[in-house]
PDB file of C-alpha atoms in Angstrom:
ATOM      1  CA  MET A  37      -0.075  -0.012  -0.040  1.00  0.00           C
ATOM      2  CA  ILE A  38       1.141   3.311  -0.836  1.00  0.00           C
ATOM      3  CA  THR A  39       0.612   6.257   1.464  1.00  0.00           C
ATOM      4  CA  PHE A  40       1.097  10.017   0.810  1.00  0.00           C
ATOM      5  CA  GLY A  41       1.779  11.456   4.425  1.00  0.00           C
ATOM      6  CA  ARG A  42      -0.846  12.765   6.996  1.00  0.00           C
ATOM      7  CA  PHE A  43      -3.262  15.243   6.516  1.00  0.00           C
ATOM      8  CA  ASP A  44      -4.532  17.320   9.302  1.00  0.00           C
ATOM      9  CA  LYS A  45      -6.991  14.851  10.182  1.00  0.00           C
ATOM     10  CA  GLY A  46      -4.960  11.931  10.775  1.00  0.00           C
ATOM     11  CA  PHE A  47      -5.947   9.887   7.623  1.00  0.00           C
ATOM     12  CA  LYS A  48      -4.069   7.632   5.277  1.00  0.00           C
ATOM     13  CA  VAL A  49      -4.926   7.624   1.584  1.00  0.00           C
ATOM     14  CA  ARG A  50      -4.074   5.022  -0.857  1.00  0.00           C
ATOM     15  CA  SER A  51      -3.217   5.471  -4.185  1.00  0.00           C
ATOM     16  CA  PRO A  52      -5.652   4.441  -7.050  1.00  0.00           C
ATOM     17  CA  VAL A  53      -2.763   2.899  -8.578  1.00  0.00           C
ATOM     18  CA  GLY A  54      -1.041   0.011  -6.856  1.00  0.00           C
ATOM     19  CA  ASN A  55      -2.182  -3.253  -5.577  1.00  0.00           C
ATOM     20  CA  GLY A  56      -5.743  -2.329  -5.180  1.00  0.00           C
ATOM     21  CA  LEU A  57      -6.541  -2.495  -9.080  1.00  0.00           C
ATOM     22  CA  LYS A  58      -4.564  -5.656  -9.945  1.00  0.00           C
ATOM     23  CA  PRO A  59      -7.025  -7.794  -9.789  1.00  0.00           C
ATOM     24  CA  PHE A  60      -9.405  -6.188 -12.174  1.00  0.00           C
ATOM     25  CA  LEU A  61      -6.785  -5.461 -14.504  1.00  0.00           C
ATOM     26  CA  THR A  62      -5.753  -8.829 -14.905  1.00  0.00           C
ATOM     27  CA  GLY A  63      -9.349 -10.160 -15.114  1.00  0.00           C
ATOM     28  CA  PHE A  64      -9.912  -7.573 -17.883  1.00  0.00           C
ATOM     29  CA  ARG A  65      -6.768  -8.870 -19.796  1.00  0.00           C
ATOM     30  CA  SER A  66      -7.934 -12.597 -19.666  1.00  0.00           C
ATOM     31  CA  PHE A  67     -11.362 -11.645 -20.863  1.00  0.00           C
ATOM     32  CA  ARG A  68      -9.692  -9.692 -23.607  1.00  0.00           C
ATOM     33  CA  THR A  69      -7.614 -12.620 -24.944  1.00  0.00           C
ATOM     34  CA  LYS A  70     -10.371 -15.220 -24.576  1.00  0.00           C
ATOM     35  CA  CYS A  71     -13.336 -13.535 -26.329  1.00  0.00           C
ATOM     36  CA  GLN A  72     -13.020 -12.439 -29.867  1.00  0.00           C
ATOM     37  CA  PHE A  73     -14.185  -9.146 -30.944  1.00  0.00           C
ATOM     38  CA  SER A  74     -16.374 -10.718 -33.858  1.00  0.00           C
ATOM     39  CA  GLU A  75     -18.108 -12.599 -30.967  1.00  0.00           C
ATOM     40  CA  LEU A  76     -19.197  -9.229 -29.595  1.00  0.00           C
ATOM     41  CA  ARG A  77     -22.653  -8.126 -30.918  1.00  0.00           C
ATOM     42  CA  THR A  78     -25.169  -5.859 -30.327  1.00  0.00           C
ATOM     43  CA  HIS A  79     -28.843  -6.262 -31.086  1.00  0.00           C
ATOM     44  CA  HIS A  80     -28.411  -3.556 -33.470  1.00  0.00           C
ATOM     45  CA  SER A  81     -25.573  -5.422 -35.494  1.00  0.00           C
ATOM     46  CA  GLU A  82     -28.375  -7.950 -36.761  1.00  0.00           C
ATOM     47  CA  LEU A  83     -30.317  -5.259 -38.375  1.00  0.00           C
ATOM     48  CA  PHE A  84     -27.695  -4.818 -40.806  1.00  0.00           C
ATOM     49  CA  VAL A  85     -26.778  -8.186 -41.554  1.00  0.00           C
ATOM     50  CA  SER A  86     -29.158 -10.049 -44.290  1.00  0.00           C
ATOM     51  CA  LYS A  87     -29.575 -13.618 -44.798  1.00  0.00           C
ATOM     52  CA  ARG A  88     -31.309 -13.304 -48.106  1.00  0.00           C
ATOM     53  CA  GLY A  89     -29.574 -10.533 -50.577  1.00  0.00           C
ATOM     54  CA  MET A  90     -27.526 -10.409 -53.491  1.00  0.00           C
ATOM     55  CA  THR A  91     -23.917  -9.181 -53.773  1.00  0.00           C
ATOM     56  CA  MET A  92     -22.957  -6.210 -56.005  1.00  0.00           C
ATOM     57  CA  ILE A  93     -21.333  -8.615 -58.416  1.00  0.00           C
ATOM     58  CA  GLU A  94     -24.435 -10.481 -58.900  1.00  0.00           C
ATOM     59  CA  VAL A  95     -26.467  -7.550 -59.714  1.00  0.00           C
ATOM     60  CA  ILE A  96     -23.947  -6.080 -62.154  1.00  0.00           C
ATOM     61  CA  MET A  97     -24.117  -9.384 -63.946  1.00  0.00           C
ATOM     62  CA  VAL A  98     -27.860  -9.553 -64.134  1.00  0.00           C
ATOM     63  CA  MET A  99     -27.811  -5.869 -65.487  1.00  0.00           C
ATOM     64  CA  MET A 100     -25.205  -6.757 -68.003  1.00  0.00           C
ATOM     65  CA  ILE A 101     -27.392  -9.745 -69.261  1.00  0.00           C
ATOM     66  CA  ILE A 102     -30.359  -7.782 -69.492  1.00  0.00           C
ATOM     67  CA  GLY A 103     -28.424  -5.180 -71.213  1.00  0.00           C
ATOM     68  CA  ILE A 104     -27.067  -7.681 -73.896  1.00  0.00           C
ATOM     69  CA  LEU A 105     -30.440  -9.173 -74.280  1.00  0.00           C
ATOM     70  CA  ALA A 106     -32.117  -5.791 -74.894  1.00  0.00           C
ATOM     71  CA  ALA A 107     -29.433  -4.997 -77.447  1.00  0.00           C
ATOM     72  CA  VAL A 108     -30.230  -8.055 -79.285  1.00  0.00           C
ATOM     73  CA  VAL A 109     -33.880  -8.587 -79.208  1.00  0.00           C
ATOM     74  CA  ILE A 110     -35.115  -4.979 -79.628  1.00  0.00           C
ATOM     75  CA  PRO A 111     -33.889  -4.538 -83.219  1.00  0.00           C
ATOM     76  CA  LYS A 112     -35.468  -7.746 -84.112  1.00  0.00           C
ATOM     77  CA  LEU A 113     -39.039  -6.670 -82.937  1.00  0.00           C
ATOM     78  CA  GLY A 114     -38.970  -3.911 -85.468  1.00  0.00           C
ATOM     79  CA  LEU A 115     -39.633  -1.129 -82.966  1.00  0.00           C
ATOM     80  CA  PRO A 116     -38.275   2.470 -83.876  1.00  0.00           C
ATOM     81  CA  THR A 117     -34.750   2.517 -82.529  1.00  0.00           C
ATOM     82  CA  ALA A 118     -33.386   5.521 -80.587  1.00  0.00           C
ATOM     83  CA  THR A 119     -31.337   6.116 -83.777  1.00  0.00           C
ATOM     84  CA  SER A 120     -34.156   6.776 -86.125  1.00  0.00           C
ATOM     85  CA  THR A 121     -36.431   8.586 -83.426  1.00  0.00           C
ATOM     86  CA  ALA A 122     -33.287  11.062 -82.784  1.00  0.00           C
ATOM     87  CA  SER A 123     -32.684  11.529 -86.446  1.00  0.00           C
ATOM     88  CA  VAL A 124     -36.357  12.571 -87.228  1.00  0.00           C
ATOM     89  CA  ASP A 125     -36.720  14.758 -84.018  1.00  0.00           C
ATOM     90  CA  GLY A 126     -33.443  16.180 -84.827  1.00  0.00           C
ATOM     91  CA  ALA A 127     -34.467  16.799 -88.517  1.00  0.00           C
ATOM     92  CA  ALA A 128     -37.964  18.893 -87.222  1.00  0.00           C
ATOM     93  CA  TYR A 129     -35.918  20.972 -84.544  1.00  0.00           C
ATOM     94  CA  MET A 130     -33.037  21.687 -87.234  1.00  0.00           C
ATOM     95  CA  ILE A 131     -35.883  22.992 -89.889  1.00  0.00           C
ATOM     96  CA  ALA A 132     -37.755  24.918 -87.138  1.00  0.00           C
ATOM     97  CA  SER A 133     -34.471  26.717 -86.033  1.00  0.00           C
ATOM     98  CA  ASP A 134     -33.439  27.414 -89.562  1.00  0.00           C
ATOM     99  CA  ILE A 135     -36.913  28.798 -90.479  1.00  0.00           C
ATOM    100  CA  ARG A 136     -36.794  30.851 -87.255  1.00  0.00           C
ATOM    101  CA  TYR A 137     -33.095  31.849 -88.386  1.00  0.00           C
ATOM    102  CA  ALA A 138     -34.623  32.888 -92.055  1.00  0.00           C
ATOM    103  CA  GLN A 139     -37.267  35.067 -90.000  1.00  0.00           C
ATOM    104  CA  GLU A 140     -34.522  36.635 -87.677  1.00  0.00           C
ATOM    105  CA  PHE A 141     -32.307  37.440 -90.764  1.00  0.00           C
ATOM    106  CA  ALA A 142     -35.189  39.047 -92.759  1.00  0.00           C
ATOM    107  CA  MET A 143     -36.009  41.450 -89.687  1.00  0.00           C
ATOM    108  CA  ALA A 144     -32.066  42.196 -88.827  1.00  0.00           C
ATOM    109  CA  ASN A 145     -31.430  43.109 -92.506  1.00  0.00           C
ATOM    110  CA  ARG A 146     -34.660  44.507 -93.364  1.00  0.00           C
ATOM    111  CA  ALA A 147     -34.970  42.505 -96.521  1.00  0.00           C
ATOM    112  CA  SER A 148     -36.913  39.489 -97.359  1.00  0.00           C
ATOM    113  CA  LYS A 149     -35.691  35.967 -96.868  1.00  0.00           C
ATOM    114  CA  THR A 150     -37.318  32.664 -98.332  1.00  0.00           C
ATOM    115  CA  VAL A 151     -36.553  29.051 -97.472  1.00  0.00           C
ATOM    116  CA  THR A 152     -37.623  26.217-100.052  1.00  0.00           C
ATOM    117  CA  PHE A 153     -38.384  22.782 -99.650  1.00  0.00           C
ATOM    118  CA  THR A 154     -38.480  20.264-102.356  1.00  0.00           C
ATOM    119  CA  SER A 155     -40.487  16.896-101.823  1.00  0.00           C
ATOM    120  CA  GLY A 156     -38.120  13.700-101.610  1.00  0.00           C
ATOM    121  CA  SER A 157     -35.074  16.153-100.980  1.00  0.00           C
ATOM    122  CA  SER A 158     -32.732  15.867 -97.850  1.00  0.00           C
ATOM    123  CA  THR A 159     -31.595  19.277 -98.743  1.00  0.00           C
ATOM    124  CA  TYR A 160     -33.438  22.687 -98.806  1.00  0.00           C
ATOM    125  CA  THR A 161     -32.039  26.347 -99.796  1.00  0.00           C
ATOM    126  CA  PHE A 162     -32.171  29.747 -98.451  1.00  0.00           C
ATOM    127  CA  SER A 163     -32.480  32.774-100.949  1.00  0.00           C
ATOM    128  CA  PRO A 164     -31.000  35.232-101.225  1.00  0.00           C
ATOM    129  CA  THR A 165     -28.172  33.339-100.148  1.00  0.00           C
ATOM    130  CA  SER A 166     -25.753  34.731 -97.490  1.00  0.00           C
ATOM    131  CA  THR A 167     -22.463  33.228 -95.847  1.00  0.00           C
ATOM    132  CA  LEU A 168     -24.220  32.944 -92.392  1.00  0.00           C
ATOM    133  CA  ASP A 169     -27.154  30.691 -94.117  1.00  0.00           C
ATOM    134  CA  PRO A 170     -27.283  27.119 -92.292  1.00  0.00           C
ATOM    135  CA  SER A 171     -26.143  24.003 -94.404  1.00  0.00           C
ATOM    136  CA  GLY A 172     -29.583  23.060 -95.077  1.00  0.00           C
ATOM    137  CA  ARG A 173     -28.858  19.541 -94.970  1.00  0.00           C
ATOM    138  CA  LEU A 174     -31.101  16.898 -93.445  1.00  0.00           C
ATOM    139  CA  PRO A 175     -29.483  13.694 -91.322  1.00  0.00           C
ATOM    140  CA  SER A 176     -29.082  10.457 -93.275  1.00  0.00           C
ATOM    141  CA  GLY A 177     -32.067   8.732 -94.323  1.00  0.00           C
ATOM    142  CA  VAL A 178     -34.400  11.771 -93.366  1.00  0.00           C
ATOM    143  CA  THR A 179     -36.259  13.624 -96.442  1.00  0.00           C
ATOM    144  CA  THR A 180     -39.148  15.951 -96.833  1.00  0.00           C
ATOM    145  CA  ARG A 181     -42.561  15.024 -97.979  1.00  0.00           C
ATOM    146  CA  ASP A 182     -43.845  18.415 -99.284  1.00  0.00           C
ATOM    147  CA  ASN A 183     -42.913  21.222-101.640  1.00  0.00           C
ATOM    148  CA  TYR A 184     -42.956  24.188 -99.457  1.00  0.00           C
ATOM    149  CA  THR A 185     -41.876  27.675 -99.759  1.00  0.00           C
ATOM    150  CA  ILE A 186     -41.728  30.354 -96.936  1.00  0.00           C
ATOM    151  CA  THR A 187     -40.760  33.818 -97.298  1.00  0.00           C
ATOM    152  CA  PHE A 188     -40.584  36.624 -94.376  1.00  0.00           C
ATOM    153  CA  ASN A 189     -40.699  40.122 -94.799  1.00  0.00           C
ATOM    154  CA  SER A 190     -38.637  42.706 -92.958  1.00  0.00           C
ATOM    155  CA  LEU A 191     -41.331  42.615 -90.098  1.00  0.00           C
ATOM    156  CA  GLY A 192     -40.880  39.003 -89.530  1.00  0.00           C
ATOM    157  CA  GLU A 193     -44.157  38.021 -91.125  1.00  0.00           C
ATOM    158  CA  PRO A 194     -44.660  35.366 -93.314  1.00  0.00           C
ATOM    159  CA  ILE A 195     -45.763  37.041 -96.803  1.00  0.00           C
ATOM    160  CA  VAL A 196     -45.572  33.634 -98.785  1.00  0.00           C
ATOM    161  CA  GLY A 197     -46.370  30.372 -97.262  1.00  0.00           C
ATOM    162  CA  GLY A 198     -47.906  31.496 -93.942  1.00  0.00           C
ATOM    163  CA  ASP A 199     -50.230  29.104 -92.147  1.00  0.00           C
ATOM    164  CA  GLY A 200     -48.247  25.961 -94.329  1.00  0.00           C
ATOM    165  CA  SER A 201     -46.144  23.189 -93.128  1.00  0.00           C
ATOM    166  CA  VAL A 202     -43.339  20.838 -94.223  1.00  0.00           C
ATOM    167  CA  ARG A 203     -43.238  17.116 -93.109  1.00  0.00           C
ATOM    168  CA  VAL A 204     -39.970  15.352 -92.618  1.00  0.00           C
ATOM    169  CA  TRP A 205     -39.853  11.245 -92.473  1.00  0.00           C
ATOM    170  CA  ASP A 206     -37.322   8.738 -92.444  1.00  0.00           C
ATOM    171  CA  GLY A 207     -39.545   6.061 -93.817  1.00  0.00           C
ATOM    172  CA  VAL A 208     -41.455   5.289 -90.525  1.00  0.00           C
ATOM    173  CA  ARG A 209     -41.732   8.284 -88.557  1.00  0.00           C
ATOM    174  CA  THR A 210     -43.104  11.662 -89.687  1.00  0.00           C
ATOM    175  CA  LYS A 211     -42.929  15.060 -87.986  1.00  0.00           C
ATOM    176  CA  THR A 212     -44.761  18.103 -89.209  1.00  0.00           C
ATOM    177  CA  ILE A 213     -43.344  21.462 -88.906  1.00  0.00           C
ATOM    178  CA  SER A 214     -46.066  24.368 -89.427  1.00  0.00           C
ATOM    179  CA  VAL A 215     -45.405  28.194 -89.501  1.00  0.00           C
ATOM    180  CA  LEU A 216     -48.616  30.040 -88.256  1.00  0.00           C
ATOM    181  CA  ASN A 217     -49.925  32.971 -90.398  1.00  0.00           C
ATOM    182  CA  TYR A 218     -48.960  36.639 -89.456  1.00  0.00           C
ATOM    183  CA  THR A 219     -47.072  35.565 -86.633  1.00  0.00           C
ATOM    184  CA  GLY A 220     -44.563  33.329 -88.074  1.00  0.00           C
ATOM    185  CA  LYS A 221     -44.602  31.356 -84.941  1.00  0.00           C
ATOM    186  CA  VAL A 222     -42.862  27.714 -85.977  1.00  0.00           C
ATOM    187  CA  ASN A 223     -44.541  24.736 -84.427  1.00  0.00           C
ATOM    188  CA  ILE A 224     -43.483  20.940 -84.259  1.00  0.00           C
ATOM    189  CA  SER A 225     -45.906  18.166 -84.002  1.00  0.00           C
TER     190      SER A 225
END
C-alpha cells in the first residue's frame, strides 16, 4: 500500500494505482484474450446483416445480361430505335430553327428571306443566299415529304407560305413543322 503522508485529520490515503486495481486489470486482460471481437455483437448489428440478399457482383452481372438481351432483341422486334427517333426529331428541330433563322435574318437586314423545301429531298435552300446561312442538309435517311416555300418580310411576317407546313420522315416516323400566319411562329408536331 502506498501512503501519502498525513493530512490534518490523520487519515492515510491509498493510491488508485497500486495493488488495489491489480485483480481488476488481470481479469480484464484474460477476458480480452479469451473473447474475440467478432463475437461481441449488439442487438443492432443484426439489423445490417441480411441472410437473403445479392452481392454487388450479382447485380452487375444481371444488369449486363439484361443489356445484352435488349441490344439483341429490340432490333428484331421492328420497334423504332433511338437512332431513327433521334434523327427525325433532330431534323424537325433543325428545320424549325432554320425557319426561325430566316425570319430573324429578314428582320435584322430589313429584307425578305425565303426558305424552299422540295419533296423527297434531303436538302433545302435559302434565298437570297448569305455566308451565314445554315447548311440546309437533313440527317442521313431523312427527307421532306412536301414542296413548301416560305418567305418572311422585313417585319418577320410570312408573306408567302404562312399557315403552311413541311413534313420530314425517315420511312417510319413523320414530324410536321408548321408556320402560323401573321406571327411566323414555328410549331413541331
